[in-house]
C-alpha cells in the first residue's frame, strides 16, 4: 500500500502547529458521534474522542481484560485492519492535521494507522457503516485517504500535518484504521469547520461559536483549563472543561483571552458563563472589541480596542448577560475577554448579526 506524503509534527510542536488555527473536529465536546467500529472487545471506541488526556488504572481488570482508557480490539485480526467511523461534531470541515496518542498502550499498541475522510452529509448512519471495510488506497473506495499506513510506537503521541489539496472537499465523516489491530488512546482531527450560517444575515447568532468558525487565538494563562473551551457548545460538565488561570498575587493583575469571531459581525449581547466555578470565579470581567485585518494576526494590547462591556462584577456558577455598549453599531472581528484578577470562565457567547456587504 502506497503512503501519502505527510509531514510528521514533533510532539513539542503540536500546540504551536495546530493550537490557535484549528479545532478538534471530532471532540466529544462538539457533539461528534461514534457511528460504529469493527471491534471494541477490550476498550470502547468512544474513548477516542474524549477531550481530556488518557489516564491509567494499573492492575484494574474488567470482564474483557485489563482496563484501558482508549480503543482496543481483539488479537489476531484476520482482516487487513480494524476501523472506527466518526461523524464530525460540525456540519463539515477541512482537515489540517491528525494526532494519535497511544498512551499506556505498550505491547498492545496499534503498529500503524490510517485516516480517511468522506463527504456525505445526507447519508444515514447505516449507509455509512456499510463502507467500514472498504479498502483504503483504492480507486473505487468511497473514502479519500488523508493518512496511509503511518507507523506508531508504544505509549506516545504522534502527529502529522495533512497534505494540502485544492481539490479536497470538506468532510462530514472520518474513518480511523489500525493495522492490523491493537489499541489507541486518543484521536484528534485538527481542522477548520465550514460555517453553516443562516441564510438571513440579520439572524442573531453566536459569532464566537467554535462550530461557526470562531477560534481562541491566545490568552495570558491557561494553567488549569484550556482557552479553547470558552467557545464550545453547552455549559460543560465540571470545572475541567472551562478556561481557568493560575492564582495571581499582584494587586493590579488581570488575565485575558482573545477570540477571533467566525464572521465579521455587529455585536448586540455578550454572555459570560461561570458555570461550575464556585470558589474560583473572577471578581469581575470586561470585554473589548476590534475590527482587525485578515488572517490570524493577533491584535496587540495597544491596538484600538473599544470597550463593549465595562468592568462588571461576577457571581459563582452564573450566566452574566451584558448588552454591548458604544461599539454596538460597528462591526468587529475579534473580542478580548479580560478577567479581574484571575479565575475561571466556562463559556463566552458573542451574540450578534453578521456584517454582510450589500
Short mmCIF file of C-alpha atoms in Angstrom, two decimals:
data_model
loop_
_atom_site.label_atom_id
_atom_site.label_comp_id
_atom_site.label_asym_id
_atom_site.label_seq_id
_atom_site.Cartn_x
_atom_site.Cartn_y
_atom_site.Cartn_z
CA UNK A 1 0.00 0.00 0.00
CA UNK A 2 1.45 3.40 -1.01
CA UNK A 3 1.98 6.06 1.63
CA UNK A 4 0.85 9.64 1.16
CA UNK A 5 3.37 12.40 1.63
CA UNK A 6 2.51 13.75 5.07
CA UNK A 7 4.64 15.86 7.36
CA UNK A 8 5.37 14.48 10.80
CA UNK A 9 4.93 17.05 13.58
CA UNK A 10 7.14 16.74 16.69
CA UNK A 11 5.26 16.34 19.95
CA UNK A 12 6.57 19.63 21.32
CA UNK A 13 5.29 21.42 18.20
CA UNK A 14 1.73 20.06 18.15
CA UNK A 15 0.33 23.00 20.12
CA UNK A 16 2.14 25.67 18.08
CA UNK A 17 1.23 23.95 14.79
CA UNK A 18 -2.48 23.42 15.39
CA UNK A 19 -3.41 25.17 18.64
CA UNK A 20 -4.61 28.61 17.51
CA UNK A 21 -5.52 27.97 13.87
CA UNK A 22 -7.67 24.83 14.13
CA UNK A 23 -10.06 22.99 16.41
CA UNK A 24 -10.52 19.27 17.08
CA UNK A 25 -13.34 18.49 14.65
CA UNK A 26 -14.18 15.20 16.39
CA UNK A 27 -14.06 16.31 20.02
CA UNK A 28 -16.89 14.84 22.04
CA UNK A 29 -17.46 18.36 23.39
CA UNK A 30 -18.59 19.47 19.92
CA UNK A 31 -21.15 16.69 19.69
CA UNK A 32 -19.24 14.24 17.49
CA UNK A 33 -20.51 10.66 17.42
CA UNK A 34 -19.00 7.21 17.04
CA UNK A 35 -21.18 5.56 14.40
CA UNK A 36 -19.63 2.13 14.75
CA UNK A 37 -16.47 0.07 14.60
CA UNK A 38 -15.17 -3.33 13.53
CA UNK A 39 -14.41 -4.42 17.10
CA UNK A 40 -14.02 -2.95 20.60
CA UNK A 41 -13.59 -6.04 22.72
CA UNK A 42 -11.10 -4.70 25.24
CA UNK A 43 -11.93 -0.96 25.31
CA UNK A 44 -14.68 1.19 23.81
CA UNK A 45 -14.08 3.26 20.69
CA UNK A 46 -15.96 6.15 22.32
CA UNK A 47 -12.88 6.81 24.47
CA UNK A 48 -11.01 8.02 21.39
CA UNK A 49 -12.86 11.35 21.27
CA UNK A 50 -12.76 12.14 25.00
CA UNK A 51 -11.35 15.68 25.23
CA UNK A 52 -9.29 15.07 28.38
CA UNK A 53 -5.91 13.26 28.36
CA UNK A 54 -5.94 9.48 28.85
CA UNK A 55 -5.43 8.04 32.33
CA UNK A 56 -4.03 4.76 33.63
CA UNK A 57 -5.50 2.39 36.20
CA UNK A 58 -2.77 -0.17 36.67
CA UNK A 59 -3.96 -3.51 38.00
CA UNK A 60 -7.65 -2.85 37.27
CA UNK A 61 -9.38 -5.64 35.35
CA UNK A 62 -12.86 -5.92 33.88
CA UNK A 63 -14.67 -8.84 32.21
CA UNK A 64 -12.81 -8.42 28.90
CA UNK A 65 -9.36 -7.98 30.47
CA UNK A 66 -7.14 -5.12 31.67
CA UNK A 67 -8.88 -1.72 31.80
CA UNK A 68 -7.62 0.81 29.26
CA UNK A 69 -8.66 4.39 28.57
CA UNK A 70 -8.84 4.12 24.79
CA UNK A 71 -10.00 1.88 21.95
CA UNK A 72 -8.62 -1.67 21.92
CA UNK A 73 -9.60 -4.57 19.68
CA UNK A 74 -9.07 -8.32 19.87
CA UNK A 75 -5.84 -10.01 18.84
CA UNK A 76 -5.28 -11.94 15.62
CA UNK A 77 -7.38 -9.83 13.28
CA UNK A 78 -7.93 -11.79 10.05
CA UNK A 79 -8.78 -8.63 8.11
CA UNK A 80 -6.18 -6.06 6.97
CA UNK A 81 -7.29 -3.53 9.61
CA UNK A 82 -9.74 -2.63 12.36
CA UNK A 83 -11.77 0.53 11.85
CA UNK A 84 -13.96 3.09 13.58
CA UNK A 85 -16.16 5.68 11.86
CA UNK A 86 -16.90 9.05 13.47
CA UNK A 87 -19.39 11.76 12.50
CA UNK A 88 -17.77 15.14 12.91
CA UNK A 89 -19.07 17.48 15.62
CA UNK A 90 -19.55 20.21 12.98
CA UNK A 91 -21.61 20.01 9.80
CA UNK A 92 -18.43 19.66 7.74
CA UNK A 93 -14.78 20.67 7.98
CA UNK A 94 -11.42 20.88 6.25
CA UNK A 95 -8.74 18.66 7.82
CA UNK A 96 -5.30 20.14 8.53
CA UNK A 97 -3.74 17.52 10.78
CA UNK A 98 -4.09 14.37 12.87
CA UNK A 99 -2.89 13.29 16.30
CA UNK A 100 -2.80 9.70 17.52
CA UNK A 101 -1.96 9.06 21.18
CA UNK A 102 -1.09 5.50 22.23
CA UNK A 103 -0.65 6.49 25.89
CA UNK A 104 -0.35 3.43 28.19
CA UNK A 105 -0.68 1.00 25.27
CA UNK A 106 2.69 -0.75 25.41
CA UNK A 107 2.89 -4.17 23.77
CA UNK A 108 -0.69 -3.81 22.59
CA UNK A 109 -0.47 -0.51 20.70
CA UNK A 110 -1.57 -0.16 17.08
CA UNK A 111 1.55 -0.79 14.94
CA UNK A 112 0.33 1.57 12.20
CA UNK A 113 -2.68 3.74 11.39
CA UNK A 114 -4.56 5.26 8.50
CA UNK A 115 -7.14 8.04 8.33
CA UNK A 116 -9.78 8.60 5.63
CA UNK A 117 -12.35 11.31 5.04
CA UNK A 118 -15.80 11.18 3.50
CA UNK A 119 -18.21 13.89 2.38
CA UNK A 120 -21.74 12.53 2.58
CA UNK A 121 -23.91 14.90 4.62
CA UNK A 122 -27.23 13.29 3.74
CA UNK A 123 -26.41 9.59 4.25
CA UNK A 124 -27.89 7.79 7.24
CA UNK A 125 -25.64 6.08 9.76
CA UNK A 126 -26.28 2.56 8.49
CA UNK A 127 -25.29 3.53 4.95
CA UNK A 128 -22.03 4.99 6.23
CA UNK A 129 -21.26 1.91 8.32
CA UNK A 130 -21.58 -0.26 5.22
CA UNK A 131 -18.44 1.49 3.99
CA UNK A 132 -16.39 0.49 7.04
CA UNK A 133 -14.50 -2.40 5.43
CA UNK A 134 -13.85 -0.66 2.11
CA UNK A 135 -10.18 -0.74 1.05
CA UNK A 136 -8.27 2.43 1.78
CA UNK A 137 -5.98 3.01 -1.18
CA UNK A 138 -8.36 2.01 -3.95
CA UNK A 139 -9.83 3.93 -6.88
CA UNK A 140 -13.31 2.62 -6.18
CA UNK A 141 -13.23 3.29 -2.44
CA UNK A 142 -15.72 5.93 -1.26
CA UNK A 143 -13.11 7.16 1.23
CA UNK A 144 -10.49 9.79 0.48
CA UNK A 145 -7.17 8.89 2.15
CA UNK A 146 -5.70 11.54 4.46
CA UNK A 147 -3.02 9.35 6.04
CA UNK A 148 -1.94 5.94 4.77
CA UNK A 149 -0.12 3.35 6.86
CA UNK A 150 1.90 5.58 9.19
CA UNK A 151 3.79 3.64 11.89
CA UNK A 152 3.06 4.18 15.59
CA UNK A 153 5.08 3.45 18.69
CA UNK A 154 4.05 2.43 22.20
CA UNK A 155 2.71 4.91 24.74
CA UNK A 156 3.44 8.13 22.86
CA UNK A 157 1.84 10.94 20.89
CA UNK A 158 2.15 11.05 17.10
CA UNK A 159 1.04 13.91 14.85
CA UNK A 160 1.04 14.66 11.14
CA UNK A 161 0.19 17.65 9.01
CA UNK A 162 -2.14 16.51 6.22
CA UNK A 163 -1.06 17.40 2.69
CA UNK A 164 -2.95 20.33 1.22
CA UNK A 165 -5.18 19.56 -1.75
CA UNK A 166 -7.02 22.19 -3.71
CA UNK A 167 -9.48 19.55 -4.88
CA UNK A 168 -10.27 18.12 -1.46
CA UNK A 169 -13.81 18.77 -0.32
CA UNK A 170 -14.71 19.30 3.30
CA UNK A 171 -15.58 16.07 5.09
CA UNK A 172 -18.52 15.04 7.25
CA UNK A 173 -17.16 11.67 8.45
CA UNK A 174 -13.75 10.26 9.28
CA UNK A 175 -12.56 6.66 9.42
CA UNK A 176 -9.62 5.66 11.62
CA UNK A 177 -7.85 2.43 10.69
CA UNK A 178 -5.30 0.47 12.68
CA UNK A 179 -3.16 -2.15 11.01
CA UNK A 180 -3.94 -4.87 11.89
CA UNK A 181 -5.35 -4.44 15.41
CA UNK A 182 -4.37 -3.17 18.87
CA UNK A 183 -5.02 -0.09 20.96
CA UNK A 184 -5.17 3.70 20.61
CA UNK A 185 -5.92 6.05 23.49
CA UNK A 186 -6.95 9.28 21.74
CA UNK A 187 -7.64 10.52 18.21
CA UNK A 188 -7.61 14.23 17.33
CA UNK A 189 -8.63 15.59 13.94
CA UNK A 190 -7.38 19.15 13.61
CA UNK A 191 -9.16 21.34 11.11
CA UNK A 192 -11.47 24.23 10.39
CA UNK A 193 -15.25 23.95 10.28
CA UNK A 194 -17.25 25.11 7.28
CA UNK A 195 -19.71 27.52 8.93
CA UNK A 196 -23.37 26.77 8.38
CA UNK A 197 -24.71 30.31 8.68
CA UNK A 198 -28.41 31.17 8.48
CA UNK A 199 -29.50 32.41 5.06
CA UNK A 200 -30.78 35.65 6.56
CA UNK A 201 -27.74 37.70 7.70
CA UNK A 202 -29.90 39.64 10.16
CA UNK A 203 -30.40 36.47 12.23
CA UNK A 204 -28.70 36.78 15.62
CA UNK A 205 -26.09 34.05 16.10
CA UNK A 206 -23.18 33.30 18.41
CA UNK A 207 -20.40 34.88 16.37
CA UNK A 208 -17.72 33.27 18.56
CA UNK A 209 -19.02 29.67 18.41
CA UNK A 210 -16.40 27.09 17.53
CA UNK A 211 -18.94 25.33 15.29
CA UNK A 212 -19.25 28.53 13.22
CA UNK A 213 -15.53 29.09 12.83
CA UNK A 214 -14.71 31.02 16.00
CA UNK A 215 -11.22 30.46 17.45
CA UNK A 216 -9.48 31.49 20.66
CA UNK A 217 -6.16 32.75 19.31
CA UNK A 218 -4.24 33.36 22.50
CA UNK A 219 -4.54 34.02 26.22
CA UNK A 220 -2.45 35.25 29.13
CA UNK A 221 -2.56 31.96 31.02
CA UNK A 222 -4.35 28.58 30.93
CA UNK A 223 -2.84 26.81 33.89
CA UNK A 224 -5.92 24.81 34.90
CA UNK A 225 -8.24 24.93 31.88
CA UNK A 226 -7.68 25.50 28.18
CA UNK A 227 -8.70 28.64 26.35
CA UNK A 228 -10.42 26.69 23.54
CA UNK A 229 -13.12 25.58 25.99
CA UNK A 230 -14.54 29.10 26.10
CA UNK A 231 -16.38 28.76 22.78
CA UNK A 232 -17.57 25.15 22.94
CA UNK A 233 -21.29 24.28 22.89
CA UNK A 234 -23.28 23.79 26.09
CA UNK A 235 -22.33 24.52 29.69
CA UNK A 236 -19.98 21.56 30.14
CA UNK A 237 -19.87 19.03 32.95
CA UNK A 238 -17.43 20.44 35.53
CA UNK A 239 -14.61 22.96 36.03
CA UNK A 240 -12.32 20.87 33.85
CA UNK A 241 -13.91 21.95 30.58
CA UNK A 242 -13.69 25.70 31.08
CA UNK A 243 -10.88 28.25 30.93
CA UNK A 244 -9.10 28.71 34.25
CA UNK A 245 -5.92 30.61 35.07
CA UNK A 246 -3.43 30.28 37.90
CA UNK A 247 -3.84 32.25 41.12
CA UNK A 248 -2.25 35.69 40.87
CA UNK A 249 -0.65 37.66 43.68
CA UNK A 250 -0.35 41.11 42.11
CA UNK A 251 -2.82 43.79 43.14
CA UNK A 252 -3.41 45.01 39.58
CA UNK A 253 -3.19 41.64 37.82
CA UNK A 254 -5.59 40.70 35.01
CA UNK A 255 -5.88 37.67 32.73
CA UNK A 256 -7.30 37.76 29.21
CA UNK A 257 -8.22 35.76 26.12
CA UNK A 258 -8.55 36.97 22.51
CA UNK A 259 -11.19 35.38 20.29
CA UNK A 260 -11.41 35.67 16.53
CA UNK A 261 -15.04 35.56 15.51
CA UNK A 262 -16.29 33.13 12.89
CA UNK A 263 -17.67 36.06 10.90
CA UNK A 264 -17.37 39.83 10.95
CA UNK A 265 -20.36 40.99 12.91
CA UNK A 266 -22.22 43.63 14.86
CA UNK A 267 -22.43 42.56 18.50
CA UNK A 268 -25.64 43.07 20.45
CA UNK A 269 -25.21 40.99 23.58
CA UNK A 270 -22.46 39.05 25.36
CA UNK A 271 -22.93 36.20 27.84
CA UNK A 272 -20.15 35.23 30.26
CA UNK A 273 -20.92 31.95 31.99
CA UNK A 274 -19.11 30.89 35.18
CA UNK A 275 -20.87 27.51 35.39
CA UNK A 276 -19.19 25.15 37.92
CA UNK A 277 -16.76 27.85 39.06
CA UNK A 278 -17.99 28.41 42.60
CA UNK A 279 -14.91 29.36 44.62
CA UNK A 280 -12.66 30.40 41.78
CA UNK A 281 -14.76 32.63 39.52
CA UNK A 282 -13.34 36.06 38.55
CA UNK A 283 -14.18 39.04 40.70
CA UNK A 284 -15.09 40.97 37.57
CA UNK A 285 -14.89 40.94 33.77
CA UNK A 286 -14.67 43.48 30.97
CA UNK A 287 -14.90 42.93 27.22
CA UNK A 288 -13.43 44.83 24.27
CA UNK A 289 -13.84 44.53 20.52
CA UNK A 290 -11.91 45.49 17.41
CA UNK A 291 -12.08 45.22 13.63
CA UNK A 292 -8.69 43.81 12.71
CA UNK A 293 -7.03 42.69 9.48
CA UNK A 294 -7.47 39.38 7.73
CA UNK A 295 -5.56 36.25 8.64
CA UNK A 296 -4.57 35.02 12.06
CA UNK A 297 -2.55 38.00 13.25
CA UNK A 298 -3.34 38.88 16.85
CA UNK A 299 -4.32 42.46 17.74
CA UNK A 300 -1.75 43.76 20.27
CA UNK A 301 -2.63 45.40 23.58
CA UNK A 302 -2.05 48.88 22.13
CA UNK A 303 -4.36 48.29 19.15
CA UNK A 304 -7.52 50.47 19.02
CA UNK A 305 -9.68 48.17 21.13
CA UNK A 306 -13.08 49.65 22.01
CA UNK A 307 -14.89 48.86 25.24
CA UNK A 308 -18.01 46.78 24.77
CA UNK A 309 -18.70 45.79 28.39
CA UNK A 310 -17.40 47.87 31.29
CA UNK A 311 -15.72 46.19 34.24
CA UNK A 312 -18.60 44.34 35.88
CA UNK A 313 -18.78 42.09 38.97
CA UNK A 314 -19.21 38.33 38.61
CA UNK A 315 -21.00 35.64 40.58
CA UNK A 316 -20.38 31.95 41.09
CA UNK A 317 -21.96 29.43 38.69
CA UNK A 318 -23.96 32.10 36.85
CA UNK A 319 -24.78 33.32 33.34
CA UNK A 320 -23.92 37.02 33.19
CA UNK A 321 -25.77 38.79 30.36
CA UNK A 322 -24.34 42.09 29.12
CA UNK A 323 -25.63 44.46 26.47
CA UNK A 324 -22.95 45.74 24.09
CA UNK A 325 -22.08 49.40 24.57
CA UNK A 326 -20.84 52.09 22.14
CA UNK A 327 -19.40 49.62 19.67
CA UNK A 328 -22.83 48.15 19.02
CA UNK A 329 -23.13 49.99 15.71
CA UNK A 330 -19.68 48.87 14.47
CA UNK A 331 -18.63 45.55 13.02
CA UNK A 332 -15.84 43.67 14.82
CA UNK A 333 -13.64 40.69 14.01
CA UNK A 334 -12.17 39.98 17.46
CA UNK A 335 -13.21 40.29 21.09
CA UNK A 336 -11.00 40.35 24.17
CA UNK A 337 -12.29 38.92 27.43
CA UNK A 338 -10.50 40.36 30.48
CA UNK A 339 -10.93 38.83 33.94
CA UNK A 340 -10.02 40.51 37.25
CA UNK A 341 -7.71 39.41 38.71
CA UNK A 342 -7.83 35.72 37.63
CA UNK A 343 -10.08 32.65 37.89
CA UNK A 344 -12.29 30.52 35.71
CA UNK A 345 -14.89 31.13 33.00
CA UNK A 346 -16.84 28.30 31.40
CA UNK A 347 -18.16 29.91 28.21
CA UNK A 348 -18.48 33.20 26.38
CA UNK A 349 -21.23 33.84 23.84
CA UNK A 350 -20.95 36.81 21.48
CA UNK A 351 -24.43 37.31 20.10
CA UNK A 352 -24.89 39.47 17.06
CA UNK A 353 -25.55 39.75 13.34
CA UNK A 354 -23.13 39.08 10.52
CA UNK A 355 -21.91 42.18 8.69
CA UNK A 356 -22.53 41.09 5.11
CA UNK A 357 -21.76 43.57 2.30
CA UNK A 358 -24.84 44.52 0.31
#
